[in-house]
Structures are given as structure tokens and as C-alpha cells.
mmCIF file of C-alpha atoms in Angstrom:
data_model
loop_
_atom_site.group_PDB
_atom_site.id
_atom_site.type_symbol
_atom_site.label_atom_id
_atom_site.label_comp_id
_atom_site.label_asym_id
_atom_site.label_seq_id
_atom_site.Cartn_x
_atom_site.Cartn_y
_atom_site.Cartn_z
ATOM 1 C CA MET A 1 174.571 148.089 -42.583
ATOM 2 C CA GLY A 2 171.887 147.707 -45.496
ATOM 3 C CA ILE A 3 168.868 149.030 -46.519
ATOM 4 C CA HIS A 4 167.951 148.292 -42.869
ATOM 5 C CA THR A 5 169.947 151.281 -42.209
ATOM 6 C CA TYR A 6 167.922 153.856 -44.580
ATOM 7 C CA PHE A 7 164.443 152.537 -42.940
ATOM 8 C CA GLN A 8 165.325 152.770 -39.559
ATOM 9 C CA SER A 9 166.431 156.158 -40.661
ATOM 10 C CA LEU A 10 163.509 157.375 -42.042
ATOM 11 C CA ASN A 11 162.282 157.856 -37.975
ATOM 12 C CA ASP A 12 164.007 160.902 -37.828
ATOM 13 C CA LEU A 13 161.959 162.625 -40.174
ATOM 14 C CA GLU A 14 159.072 162.249 -37.285
ATOM 15 C CA ARG A 15 161.120 164.797 -35.116
ATOM 16 C CA ILE A 16 162.205 166.955 -37.024
ATOM 17 C CA ILE A 17 160.042 170.400 -36.745
ATOM 18 C CA ARG A 18 159.426 172.358 -39.355
ATOM 19 C CA CYS A 19 159.595 176.169 -39.075
ATOM 20 C CA PRO A 20 162.053 175.554 -35.822
ATOM 21 C CA GLY A 21 161.821 178.298 -33.324
ATOM 22 C CA LYS A 22 158.608 179.709 -33.374
ATOM 23 C CA PHE A 23 155.312 179.753 -31.997
ATOM 24 C CA LYS A 24 152.891 177.742 -33.751
ATOM 25 C CA PHE A 25 149.683 176.045 -32.673
ATOM 26 C CA GLU A 26 150.216 173.205 -34.589
ATOM 27 C CA GLU A 27 153.729 171.345 -35.045
ATOM 28 C CA HIS A 28 154.288 170.169 -37.901
ATOM 29 C CA SER A 29 157.418 166.979 -39.009
ATOM 30 C CA VAL A 30 159.222 166.717 -41.531
ATOM 31 C CA SER A 31 157.398 163.248 -41.928
ATOM 32 C CA ALA A 32 153.647 164.772 -42.308
ATOM 33 C CA HIS A 33 154.750 167.226 -44.486
ATOM 34 C CA SER A 34 155.961 164.368 -46.866
ATOM 35 C CA TRP A 35 153.189 162.759 -46.434
ATOM 36 C CA LYS A 36 151.196 165.680 -47.349
ATOM 37 C CA VAL A 37 153.540 166.440 -50.582
ATOM 38 C CA VAL A 38 153.065 163.105 -51.730
ATOM 39 C CA GLN A 39 149.096 164.003 -51.737
ATOM 40 C CA TYR A 40 148.993 167.277 -53.073
ATOM 41 C CA ALA A 41 150.943 166.277 -55.849
ATOM 42 C CA LYS A 42 149.324 163.184 -57.387
ATOM 43 C CA THR A 43 146.379 164.791 -57.592
ATOM 44 C CA LEU A 44 147.834 168.199 -59.057
ATOM 45 C CA ALA A 45 149.502 165.194 -61.897
ATOM 46 C CA ASP A 46 145.192 163.983 -62.175
ATOM 47 C CA ILE A 47 144.316 167.788 -62.982
ATOM 48 C CA GLU A 48 147.551 167.632 -65.039
ATOM 49 C CA GLU A 49 146.861 164.115 -67.203
ATOM 50 C CA SER A 50 142.810 165.725 -67.261
ATOM 51 C CA ASN A 51 144.815 168.344 -69.761
ATOM 52 C CA GLY A 52 146.278 165.750 -71.745
ATOM 53 C CA VAL A 53 149.950 166.010 -70.081
ATOM 54 C CA ASP A 54 151.415 162.533 -69.729
ATOM 55 C CA ILE A 55 153.036 161.405 -66.068
ATOM 56 C CA ASP A 56 155.824 159.376 -65.049
ATOM 57 C CA TRP A 57 153.756 158.729 -61.863
ATOM 58 C CA LYS A 58 156.830 156.370 -61.389
ATOM 59 C CA LYS A 59 159.237 159.719 -60.999
ATOM 60 C CA LEU A 60 157.066 161.628 -59.291
ATOM 61 C CA TYR A 61 156.214 159.139 -56.551
ATOM 62 C CA GLU A 62 160.049 158.516 -56.298
ATOM 63 C CA ILE A 63 160.894 162.642 -55.912
ATOM 64 C CA THR A 64 157.673 164.004 -53.710
ATOM 65 C CA SER A 65 157.937 161.227 -51.136
ATOM 66 C CA SER A 66 161.262 161.174 -51.069
ATOM 67 C CA HIS A 67 162.616 164.936 -51.449
ATOM 68 C CA ASP A 68 163.452 165.857 -48.286
ATOM 69 C CA TYR A 69 165.151 162.948 -47.607
ATOM 70 C CA GLY A 70 168.573 165.010 -46.543
ATOM 71 C CA GLU A 71 166.818 166.662 -43.813
ATOM 72 C CA ILE A 72 168.006 164.026 -41.573
ATOM 73 C CA PHE A 73 171.039 165.350 -41.702
ATOM 74 C CA ILE A 74 170.551 169.384 -41.871
ATOM 75 C CA GLY A 75 167.950 169.743 -40.330
ATOM 76 C CA ASP A 76 164.510 171.885 -41.430
ATOM 77 C CA ILE A 77 166.419 175.362 -42.029
ATOM 78 C CA LYS A 78 164.305 177.943 -41.975
ATOM 79 C CA THR A 79 162.871 179.288 -46.054
ATOM 80 C CA PRO A 80 163.535 183.002 -45.797
ATOM 81 C CA VAL A 81 167.596 181.504 -44.540
ATOM 82 C CA LYS A 82 167.795 178.754 -47.041
ATOM 83 C CA HIS A 83 166.552 181.663 -49.620
ATOM 84 C CA HIS A 84 168.588 184.435 -48.458
ATOM 85 C CA SER A 85 170.827 184.649 -51.145
ATOM 86 C CA LEU A 86 171.433 181.908 -53.986
ATOM 87 C CA GLU A 87 175.389 180.908 -53.141
ATOM 88 C CA LEU A 88 173.906 180.745 -49.174
ATOM 89 C CA ARG A 89 171.065 178.080 -51.137
ATOM 90 C CA ALA A 90 173.286 176.123 -53.692
ATOM 91 C CA MET A 91 176.230 175.463 -51.115
ATOM 92 C CA LEU A 92 173.152 173.789 -48.635
ATOM 93 C CA GLN A 93 171.858 171.727 -51.156
ATOM 94 C CA GLN A 94 175.755 170.584 -51.833
ATOM 95 C CA VAL A 95 176.263 170.220 -48.096
ATOM 96 C CA GLU A 96 173.088 168.264 -48.309
ATOM 97 C CA GLU A 97 173.460 166.020 -50.949
ATOM 98 C CA GLY A 98 177.187 165.565 -50.645
ATOM 99 C CA MET A 99 175.186 163.692 -46.596
ATOM 100 C CA VAL A 100 173.080 161.634 -48.727
ATOM 101 C CA ALA A 101 175.645 160.500 -51.130
ATOM 102 C CA HIS A 102 177.835 159.564 -48.274
ATOM 103 C CA PHE A 103 174.991 157.784 -46.419
ATOM 104 C CA ILE A 104 174.641 155.922 -49.704
ATOM 105 C CA ASP A 105 177.836 154.640 -50.008
ATOM 106 C CA GLU A 106 177.733 153.296 -46.273
ATOM 107 C CA HIS A 107 174.590 151.955 -45.926
ATOM 108 C CA ILE A 108 172.716 150.964 -49.610
ATOM 109 C CA PRO A 109 174.210 147.494 -51.102
ATOM 110 C CA GLU A 110 176.422 147.968 -54.445
ATOM 111 C CA GLU A 111 173.347 146.272 -56.660
ATOM 112 C CA PHE A 112 170.837 149.414 -54.809
ATOM 113 C CA LYS A 113 173.047 152.295 -54.927
ATOM 114 C CA PRO A 114 171.902 153.630 -58.699
ATOM 115 C CA ILE A 115 168.698 153.393 -56.985
ATOM 116 C CA PHE A 116 168.683 155.696 -54.014
ATOM 117 C CA ARG A 117 170.917 158.393 -55.911
ATOM 118 C CA ARG A 118 168.199 158.295 -58.416
ATOM 119 C CA GLN A 119 165.167 158.275 -55.370
ATOM 120 C CA LEU A 120 166.964 160.379 -53.250
ATOM 121 C CA ARG A 121 167.975 163.382 -55.314
ATOM 122 C CA GLU A 122 166.727 166.394 -55.759
ATOM 123 C CA GLY A 123 163.312 166.687 -58.211
ATOM 124 C CA LYS A 124 162.667 169.951 -59.042
ATOM 125 C CA ASP A 125 163.636 170.330 -62.279
ATOM 126 C CA ASP A 126 162.551 171.562 -65.196
ATOM 127 C CA SER A 127 159.977 168.666 -65.941
ATOM 128 C CA VAL A 128 156.311 168.579 -65.445
ATOM 129 C CA GLU A 129 156.595 166.412 -62.684
ATOM 130 C CA GLY A 130 159.703 168.221 -60.958
ATOM 131 C CA ARG A 131 157.644 171.472 -61.580
ATOM 132 C CA ILE A 132 154.071 169.195 -59.559
ATOM 133 C CA LEU A 133 156.814 168.373 -56.957
ATOM 134 C CA GLU A 134 157.764 172.045 -56.658
ATOM 135 C CA VAL A 135 153.974 173.945 -56.253
ATOM 136 C CA ALA A 136 153.253 170.717 -53.700
ATOM 137 C CA ASP A 137 155.593 171.471 -52.060
ATOM 138 C CA LYS A 138 154.766 175.153 -51.772
ATOM 139 C CA MET A 139 151.101 174.434 -51.330
ATOM 140 C CA ASP A 140 151.704 172.999 -47.580
ATOM 141 C CA GLN A 141 153.743 175.783 -46.824
ATOM 142 C CA VAL A 142 150.430 177.743 -47.353
ATOM 143 C CA TYR A 143 148.227 175.286 -45.592
ATOM 144 C CA GLU A 144 150.518 175.088 -42.590
ATOM 145 C CA ALA A 145 150.854 179.142 -42.930
ATOM 146 C CA PHE A 146 147.368 179.388 -43.811
ATOM 147 C CA ALA A 147 146.065 177.420 -39.845
ATOM 148 C CA GLU A 148 148.778 179.627 -38.432
ATOM 149 C CA LEU A 149 146.911 182.491 -39.611
ATOM 150 C CA ALA A 150 143.727 181.489 -39.799
ATOM 151 C CA ARG A 151 143.900 181.250 -35.989
ATOM 152 C CA GLY A 152 145.462 184.667 -35.170
ATOM 153 C CA ASN A 153 149.025 183.883 -35.473
ATOM 154 C CA THR A 154 150.677 187.272 -35.463
ATOM 155 C CA GLU A 155 154.462 185.799 -36.018
ATOM 156 C CA LYS A 156 155.344 188.034 -38.681
ATOM 157 C CA GLU A 157 157.662 184.540 -40.401
ATOM 158 C CA PHE A 158 153.853 183.368 -41.608
ATOM 159 C CA ILE A 159 152.981 185.233 -43.224
ATOM 160 C CA VAL A 160 156.086 186.261 -44.499
ATOM 161 C CA MET A 161 155.984 181.988 -45.725
ATOM 162 C CA TYR A 162 152.709 182.198 -46.698
ATOM 163 C CA ARG A 163 153.316 185.190 -48.986
ATOM 164 C CA ASN A 164 156.978 184.027 -50.667
ATOM 165 C CA ALA A 165 154.693 180.666 -51.274
ATOM 166 C CA LEU A 166 151.932 182.129 -53.284
ATOM 167 C CA ILE A 167 154.372 184.120 -55.429
ATOM 168 C CA LYS A 168 156.178 181.212 -56.106
ATOM 169 C CA ILE A 169 153.176 178.420 -57.501
ATOM 170 C CA LYS A 170 152.189 181.496 -59.561
ATOM 171 C CA SER A 171 155.072 181.662 -61.066
ATOM 172 C CA ILE A 172 155.351 178.403 -62.058
ATOM 173 C CA GLU A 173 153.290 177.788 -65.844
ATOM 174 C CA LEU A 174 151.490 174.346 -65.153
ATOM 175 C CA HIS A 175 147.294 173.696 -65.788
ATOM 176 C CA CYS A 176 147.109 172.495 -62.111
ATOM 177 C CA VAL A 177 148.214 175.707 -60.666
ATOM 178 C CA ASP A 178 145.750 178.015 -62.486
ATOM 179 C CA TYR A 179 143.336 175.247 -61.535
ATOM 180 C CA PHE A 180 144.358 176.165 -57.993
ATOM 181 C CA LEU A 181 144.141 179.551 -57.945
ATOM 182 C CA GLN A 182 141.250 179.980 -59.409
ATOM 183 C CA TYR A 183 139.001 177.055 -57.655
ATOM 184 C CA ILE A 184 141.397 175.818 -54.541
ATOM 185 C CA LEU A 185 142.971 179.177 -53.358
ATOM 186 C CA PRO A 186 139.296 180.906 -52.891
ATOM 187 C CA ASP A 187 138.011 178.284 -51.152
ATOM 188 C CA LEU A 188 141.129 178.761 -49.141
ATOM 189 C CA VAL A 189 140.282 182.326 -47.975
ATOM 190 C CA ARG A 190 136.536 181.855 -47.627
ATOM 191 C CA GLU A 191 137.299 179.996 -44.797
ATOM 192 C CA GLY A 192 139.928 182.109 -43.035
ATOM 193 C CA SER A 193 137.408 185.308 -43.563
ATOM 194 C CA ARG A 194 136.687 184.868 -39.276
ATOM 195 C CA SER A 195 140.733 185.728 -38.818
ATOM 196 C CA PRO A 196 141.463 188.502 -36.889
ATOM 197 C CA ILE A 197 144.578 188.357 -39.775
ATOM 198 C CA ASN A 198 143.609 189.906 -43.292
ATOM 199 C CA ILE A 199 144.164 186.891 -45.387
ATOM 200 C CA GLU A 200 142.200 188.109 -48.248
ATOM 201 C CA GLN A 201 144.205 191.039 -48.247
ATOM 202 C CA ILE A 202 147.709 189.316 -48.018
ATOM 203 C CA THR A 203 147.239 187.071 -50.468
ATOM 204 C CA ASN A 204 145.588 189.377 -53.040
ATOM 205 C CA GLU A 205 149.032 191.154 -52.762
ATOM 206 C CA ALA A 206 150.829 188.276 -52.969
ATOM 207 C CA LEU A 207 148.773 187.426 -56.269
ATOM 208 C CA SER A 208 149.260 190.951 -57.609
ATOM 209 C CA SER A 209 152.836 190.520 -57.388
#
């Protein structure tokens, strides 16, 4: 009981593998994904600050570091499945949030429950921090899919993941998105130029859709 149970549960995130059921050259755990999202987000937030945007850093670190904690209870559900319909996505989110709330009620001491409810909530919203989280989350999908495509992995799911993540990133209005599209993505595409898969074409199609 108590916060020890929460700390101990974090080990479970190391054992949950992202994009299950598909051949991959590299396996990525939810725990590793969460760490990378924090790294992306803090750089994206720095870009926003350099453009005069105020950042609530405490909120940013809370929502980015804990954004996938609920997957301890439901696992990593593939993005195409998760977003097959708004109704399904809402149902999955409701189940995940309900199980997180139950965990907090059962294991977290009363004086810390409000803190945990805030930290483990769904962080993607219309705030600057929530949009940065969305971009950072999708950026990791881009990089995970790119690593597979660059090695010639022909699993269609990675093409879909790469394409859909870019489309989502492009739709979010932030200075850091402009920077990513103008400076970071071209470097990534050039790096993948030797791949047997035409990453440049997939990228251009995504950005023009």
C-alpha cells in the first residue's frame, strides 16, 4: 500500500512493448517512450519560449512524464485500432482513466490523492503544454517508424504510423511545429535516403495531404 505501490508499478512500463504483434528491428517499451517524450517536449518548449510563449514547466513535466501511465492497466493498443473511431477512443480513454482513478483511491495516501489525480490525468488539451505533449508523443512515433523504414522494414503499419504522425503534427499550431517541419524533418529524411523504402515520397505525401 502507499506510494511504494506506485513506484513499484513503474517497472511494469518497462515490460509493455509498443506496437505489439509486428516484426521490428528494435523493440521499444512504454517506459523508454515516456522518457523520450519528456526530452522532445522540453526542447519543443524551449523553442516556444524563444518565441515569447510562456511555459508552465511544472505542468509540462508532469503531463509528459506520466502521459502513458494508464497503459499499465490496458497495455499499448495500436494507434490504428485506438483511433479507429471516436467512440472507441472515448471508451478506451474512459476505461484507462477509471482504472487509474481506482488505483489512486486504493493505494495513494489521502493527502497525496489530489496531486496524483492531477499528475496522472490525460494531459493532451488545448493549452500550450498539452499541445506540446501531443507533438512530442507523435514525434516519437515518427522516429520509431522511421528507424524501421530506414532499415527496410516493409510492415505497412510503420508507413501508416509515420504518415499519420506527421499529419497530426502538421495540424498543430505551435512555433516548435514550424521549426520541426523546417529544420528537423528534412535532416531526418536525408538520413533515410539510402533506405529501399522511399521515405521522402511518404513524407511529401503526408505533408501535402
